[in-house]
Structure formats: structure tokens, C-alpha cells
PDB file of C-alpha atoms in Angstrom:
ATOM      1  CA  MET A 611      -7.299 105.367 -37.848  1.00 49.00           C
ATOM      2  CA  LEU A 612      -9.741 103.278 -39.614  1.00 50.00           C
ATOM      3  CA  THR A 613     -13.042 104.727 -40.673  1.00 67.00           C
ATOM      4  CA  ASN A 614     -16.279 103.062 -39.917  1.00 63.00           C
ATOM      5  CA  LYS A 615     -16.860 101.818 -43.207  1.00 63.00           C
ATOM      6  CA  LYS A 616     -13.241  99.863 -42.729  1.00 64.00           C
ATOM      7  CA  ARG A 617     -14.012  98.731 -39.475  1.00 62.00           C
ATOM      8  CA  LEU A 618     -17.499  97.469 -40.252  1.00 60.00           C
ATOM      9  CA  LEU A 619     -16.003  95.476 -43.002  1.00 56.00           C
ATOM     10  CA  ALA A 620     -12.984  94.290 -40.681  1.00 56.00           C
ATOM     11  CA  THR A 621     -15.341  93.282 -38.051  1.00 60.00           C
ATOM     12  CA  ALA A 622     -17.650  91.462 -41.065  1.00 56.00           C
ATOM     13  CA  LEU A 623     -14.494  89.645 -42.152  1.00 56.00           C
ATOM     14  CA  VAL A 624     -13.367  88.525 -38.235  1.00 53.00           C
ATOM     15  CA  ILE A 625     -16.799  87.198 -37.830  1.00 59.00           C
ATOM     16  CA  LEU A 626     -16.806  85.208 -40.945  1.00 54.00           C
ATOM     17  CA  THR A 627     -13.474  83.616 -40.367  1.00 52.00           C
ATOM     18  CA  THR A 628     -14.906  82.765 -36.942  1.00 48.00           C
ATOM     19  CA  ALA A 629     -18.071  81.303 -38.824  1.00 48.00           C
ATOM     20  CA  ASN A 630     -16.003  79.559 -41.274  1.00 49.00           C
ATOM     21  CA  TYR A 631     -13.788  77.762 -38.547  1.00 44.00           C
ATOM     22  CA  SER A 632     -16.753  76.731 -36.545  1.00 43.00           C
ATOM     23  CA  ILE A 633     -19.182  75.405 -39.552  1.00 42.00           C
ATOM     24  CA  ALA A 634     -16.693  74.182 -42.007  1.00 42.00           C
ATOM     25  CA  ASN A 635     -14.046  71.402 -41.326  1.00 39.00           C
ATOM     26  CA  ASP A 636     -14.879  70.135 -44.889  1.00 39.00           C
ATOM     27  CA  THR A 637     -13.216  71.378 -47.918  1.00 38.00           C
ATOM     28  CA  VAL A 638     -15.917  73.131 -50.065  1.00 40.00           C
ATOM     29  CA  GLN A 639     -15.289  72.181 -53.785  1.00 39.00           C
ATOM     30  CA  ALA A 640     -17.232  74.216 -56.465  1.00 38.00           C
ATOM     31  CA  ASN A 641     -18.775  71.267 -58.195  1.00 39.00           C
ATOM     32  CA  THR A 642     -20.168  69.644 -55.281  1.00 40.00           C
ATOM     33  CA  VAL A 643     -22.162  72.472 -54.142  1.00 43.00           C
ATOM     34  CA  LYS A 644     -24.157  72.661 -57.430  1.00 45.00           C
ATOM     35  CA  VAL A 645     -25.590  69.269 -56.526  1.00 43.00           C
ATOM     36  CA  SER A 646     -29.357  69.803 -56.097  1.00 47.00           C
ATOM     37  CA  ALA A 647     -30.170  69.874 -52.486  1.00 44.00           C
ATOM     38  CA  ALA A 648     -33.275  67.711 -53.395  1.00 44.00           C
ATOM     39  CA  GLU A 649     -30.850  64.768 -53.139  1.00 60.00           C
ATOM     40  CA  GLY A 650     -31.457  65.305 -49.605  1.00 62.00           C
ATOM     41  CA  SER A 651     -28.168  66.784 -47.764  1.00 84.00           C
ATOM     42  CA  LEU A 652     -28.378  69.408 -45.202  1.00 91.00           C
ATOM     43  CA  LYS A 653     -24.696  69.181 -45.101  1.00 90.00           C
ATOM     44  CA  LEU A 654     -24.861  70.145 -49.196  1.00 91.00           C
ATOM     45  CA  VAL A 655     -26.945  72.735 -48.447  1.00 92.00           C
ATOM     46  CA  MET A 656     -24.693  74.512 -45.738  1.00 94.00           C
ATOM     47  CA  GLN A 657     -21.643  73.928 -48.065  1.00 92.00           C
ATOM     48  CA  GLY A 658     -23.482  76.155 -50.528  1.00 94.00           C
ATOM     49  CA  LEU A 659     -24.373  78.760 -48.022  1.00 96.00           C
ATOM     50  CA  LEU A 660     -20.722  78.980 -46.733  1.00 97.00           C
ATOM     51  CA  LYS A 661     -19.683  79.229 -50.066  1.00 97.00           C
ATOM     52  CA  ASP A 662     -22.046  82.088 -50.856  1.00 98.00           C
ATOM     53  CA  THR A 663     -20.943  83.882 -47.583  1.00 98.00           C
ATOM     54  CA  GLN A 664     -17.283  83.425 -48.473  1.00 98.00           C
ATOM     55  CA  ALA A 665     -18.193  85.317 -51.940  1.00 98.00           C
ATOM     56  CA  LEU A 666     -20.398  87.952 -50.157  1.00 98.00           C
ATOM     57  CA  THR A 667     -17.677  88.688 -47.912  1.00 98.00           C
ATOM     58  CA  ALA A 668     -15.521  89.189 -51.094  1.00 98.00           C
ATOM     59  CA  ALA A 669     -17.747  91.471 -52.805  1.00 98.00           C
ATOM     60  CA  MET A 670     -18.153  93.355 -49.602  1.00 98.00           C
ATOM     61  CA  LEU A 671     -14.756  94.181 -49.092  1.00 98.00           C
ATOM     62  CA  ASN A 672     -14.264  95.083 -52.682  1.00 98.00           C
ATOM     63  CA  GLU A 673     -17.705  97.333 -52.862  1.00 98.00           C
ATOM     64  CA  ASP A 674     -18.904  95.288 -55.652  1.00 98.00           C
ATOM     65  CA  PHE A 675     -22.712  96.205 -54.782  1.00 98.00           C
ATOM     66  CA  THR A 676     -23.958  94.100 -58.029  1.00 98.00           C
ATOM     67  CA  LEU A 677     -22.149  90.803 -56.661  1.00 98.00           C
ATOM     68  CA  ILE A 678     -23.204  91.901 -52.921  1.00 99.00           C
ATOM     69  CA  ALA A 679     -27.009  91.580 -54.237  1.00 98.00           C
ATOM     70  CA  ALA A 680     -26.446  88.716 -56.270  1.00 98.00           C
ATOM     71  CA  LYS A 681     -24.825  86.502 -53.564  1.00 98.00           C
ATOM     72  CA  ALA A 682     -27.301  87.774 -50.654  1.00 98.00           C
ATOM     73  CA  LYS A 683     -30.039  86.453 -52.838  1.00 98.00           C
ATOM     74  CA  THR A 684     -28.673  83.635 -53.213  1.00 98.00           C
ATOM     75  CA  ILE A 685     -28.437  83.349 -49.437  1.00 98.00           C
ATOM     76  CA  ALA A 686     -32.031  84.388 -49.008  1.00 97.00           C
ATOM     77  CA  ASP A 687     -33.158  81.764 -51.502  1.00 96.00           C
ATOM     78  CA  HIS A 688     -31.085  78.897 -50.887  1.00 94.00           C
ATOM     79  CA  PRO A 689     -31.922  75.513 -51.660  1.00 91.00           C
ATOM     80  CA  LYS A 690     -33.899  73.517 -49.054  1.00 91.00           C
ATOM     81  CA  PRO A 691     -32.636  69.734 -47.789  1.00 92.00           C
ATOM     82  CA  SER A 692     -35.115  66.735 -48.941  1.00 90.00           C
ATOM     83  CA  MET A 693     -38.547  66.573 -47.264  1.00 92.00           C
ATOM     84  CA  ALA A 694     -37.203  63.271 -45.639  1.00 91.00           C
ATOM     85  CA  THR A 695     -34.184  65.238 -44.182  1.00 92.00           C
ATOM     86  CA  ARG A 696     -36.770  68.183 -42.870  1.00 92.00           C
ATOM     87  CA  MET A 697     -38.714  65.843 -41.431  1.00 94.00           C
ATOM     88  CA  LYS A 698     -36.282  64.341 -39.565  1.00 93.00           C
ATOM     89  CA  ILE A 699     -35.378  67.336 -38.233  1.00 93.00           C
ATOM     90  CA  MET A 700     -39.134  68.409 -37.390  1.00 94.00           C
ATOM     91  CA  GLU A 701     -39.471  65.141 -35.478  1.00 94.00           C
ATOM     92  CA  SER A 702     -36.275  65.722 -33.514  1.00 92.00           C
ATOM     93  CA  MET A 703     -36.954  69.222 -32.695  1.00 92.00           C
ATOM     94  CA  GLY A 704     -40.355  69.165 -31.121  1.00 92.00           C
ATOM     95  CA  SER A 705     -41.365  72.404 -29.579  1.00 94.00           C
ATOM     96  CA  ASP A 706     -37.743  73.579 -30.367  1.00 94.00           C
ATOM     97  CA  MET A 707     -38.826  73.800 -34.128  1.00 94.00           C
ATOM     98  CA  ALA A 708     -40.031  77.322 -33.577  1.00 95.00           C
ATOM     99  CA  LYS A 709     -36.622  78.505 -32.508  1.00 95.00           C
ATOM    100  CA  PHE A 710     -34.914  76.611 -35.184  1.00 94.00           C
ATOM    101  CA  LYS A 711     -37.216  78.148 -37.714  1.00 94.00           C
ATOM    102  CA  ALA A 712     -36.567  81.631 -36.254  1.00 96.00           C
ATOM    103  CA  ASN A 713     -32.895  81.612 -37.061  1.00 95.00           C
ATOM    104  CA  ASP A 714     -33.612  80.715 -40.643  1.00 95.00           C
ATOM    105  CA  ASN A 715     -35.777  83.672 -40.771  1.00 97.00           C
ATOM    106  CA  ILE A 716     -33.039  85.662 -39.257  1.00 98.00           C
ATOM    107  CA  VAL A 717     -30.540  84.622 -41.861  1.00 98.00           C
ATOM    108  CA  HIS A 718     -33.274  84.864 -44.616  1.00 98.00           C
ATOM    109  CA  SER A 719     -34.595  88.729 -43.831  1.00 98.00           C
ATOM    110  CA  ALA A 720     -30.834  89.606 -42.901  1.00 99.00           C
ATOM    111  CA  ALA A 721     -30.010  88.592 -46.634  1.00 99.00           C
ATOM    112  CA  VAL A 722     -33.008  90.470 -48.161  1.00 99.00           C
ATOM    113  CA  GLU A 723     -31.860  93.719 -46.125  1.00 99.00           C
ATOM    114  CA  ILE A 724     -28.528  93.140 -47.528  1.00 99.00           C
ATOM    115  CA  MET A 725     -29.631  93.287 -51.251  1.00 99.00           C
ATOM    116  CA  THR A 726     -31.804  96.576 -50.605  1.00 99.00           C
ATOM    117  CA  ASN A 727     -28.726  97.952 -49.286  1.00 99.00           C
ATOM    118  CA  ALA A 728     -26.579  96.729 -51.957  1.00 99.00           C
ATOM    119  CA  GLU A 729     -29.103  98.066 -54.362  1.00 98.00           C
ATOM    120  CA  GLN A 730     -28.675 101.574 -52.515  1.00 99.00           C
ATOM    121  CA  LYS A 731     -24.979 101.217 -52.663  1.00 98.00           C
ATOM    122  CA  ASN A 732     -25.201 101.490 -48.572  1.00 98.00           C
ATOM    123  CA  ILE A 733     -22.124  99.776 -47.321  1.00 98.00           C
ATOM    124  CA  LYS A 734     -22.465 100.421 -43.784  1.00 98.00           C
ATOM    125  CA  GLY A 735     -26.282  98.831 -44.396  1.00 98.00           C
ATOM    126  CA  VAL A 736     -24.861  96.127 -45.963  1.00 99.00           C
ATOM    127  CA  GLY A 737     -22.124  95.288 -43.068  1.00 98.00           C
ATOM    128  CA  GLU A 738     -25.167  95.794 -40.359  1.00 98.00           C
ATOM    129  CA  ASN A 739     -27.087  93.328 -41.824  1.00 98.00           C
ATOM    130  CA  PHE A 740     -24.062  91.051 -42.753  1.00 99.00           C
ATOM    131  CA  LYS A 741     -23.596  90.868 -39.071  1.00 98.00           C
ATOM    132  CA  LYS A 742     -27.172  90.168 -38.138  1.00 98.00           C
ATOM    133  CA  MET A 743     -27.225  87.365 -40.755  1.00 98.00           C
ATOM    134  CA  ILE A 744     -24.050  85.842 -39.475  1.00 98.00           C
ATOM    135  CA  ASP A 745     -25.179  85.970 -35.808  1.00 98.00           C
ATOM    136  CA  GLY A 746     -28.471  84.183 -37.028  1.00 97.00           C
ATOM    137  CA  CYS A 747     -26.100  81.518 -38.696  1.00 97.00           C
ATOM    138  CA  LEU A 748     -24.039  81.293 -35.293  1.00 97.00           C
ATOM    139  CA  SER A 749     -26.843  81.183 -32.998  1.00 97.00           C
ATOM    140  CA  CYS A 750     -28.502  78.015 -34.885  1.00 96.00           C
ATOM    141  CA  HIS A 751     -25.431  76.206 -35.155  1.00 96.00           C
ATOM    142  CA  ASN A 752     -24.509  76.785 -31.460  1.00 97.00           C
ATOM    143  CA  THR A 753     -27.825  75.607 -30.273  1.00 95.00           C
ATOM    144  CA  PHE A 754     -28.640  73.079 -32.791  1.00 94.00           C
ATOM    145  CA  LYS A 755     -25.865  71.813 -34.828  1.00 94.00           C
ATOM    146  CA  SER A 756     -24.842  68.756 -32.520  1.00 93.00           C
ATOM    147  CA  ARG A 757     -28.550  67.604 -32.220  1.00 93.00           C
ATOM    148  CA  VAL A 758     -29.286  67.879 -35.941  1.00 92.00           C
ATOM    149  CA  SER A 759     -26.071  66.180 -36.916  1.00 89.00           C
ATOM    150  CA  GLU A 760     -26.873  63.296 -34.593  1.00 90.00           C
ATOM    151  CA  VAL A 761     -30.406  62.800 -35.735  1.00 88.00           C
ATOM    152  CA  LEU A 762     -28.989  63.379 -39.717  1.00 86.00           C
ATOM    153  CA  LYS A 763     -26.089  60.253 -38.824  1.00 83.00           C
TER     154      LYS A 763
END
């Protein structure tokens, strides 16, 4: 029988695998994600977040609390796309912009909590907040991905 910690980590891995499948059809290349998001690409930001989320998952499974905290911080402080890209998104969202931003806030807050949990070496808290973070990602993608993709074509 799996312990609660192992069950939580297994759940996190399943969630990440599902998220990975639904949000990333492109191969993420390490050198690509180092390019500044200021160049305007939301896709570049998302690829960087995917890479960091995958590294966070590996750190969780290895209970590497230092790396968990570092990757959670990178996710919480992720770069923003260019102002021009953000303006296009804001214009297309209209009154839905608050919902769009709320999802980003969920991801940010959960990543900050993961950092705190990692500092406390609380793997259960890390897993619970990881789930919140992924839920925020999936909610945003399910609600807005096709709309945003269309606007940014």
C-alpha cells in the first residue's frame, strides 16, 4: 500500500503528464527557453514554464527541497510576454481579463506556497500546492488557450 506521500507524488506526476500532453505539442529545447520573453512570445513563456514544471516534478519525486524551492521561485517569477502581446490579449479578453489574470494569480500563489513548503521540508504541502498550481494552469488552458492562440496568430 502506498504511503500518503507516495500517493500524493504519484498524483502530481499523473497531473503533470496530463498537463504536459495537453499544453505542449512542441519539443522544448533548453536553449530556446533562455531567450528573453521580452521578444514578445507567449509561447516562449509557456515553454519555459513547462520546462520548469517538469524540473519541479523531478525535484519533488527526489525530495530535493533546495531544487523544489528554486524551481517554484522560477515559476512564481516567470517572465512576461512583451507589452504588445499583453495588450493584444487584454483587448481580446475584455471583461474576461479578470478571470484570465485570476488563473495567473492562482499559479503564482501556489508556486510561492511551494517555496514555503520546500523551506519547511513539507513534501505533503508541496504536493498539495503543486496540484493547485496545475489546476490553475489547466483551468486557464481549458478556458482561454484556443481564444488566445487565435488572437496571437
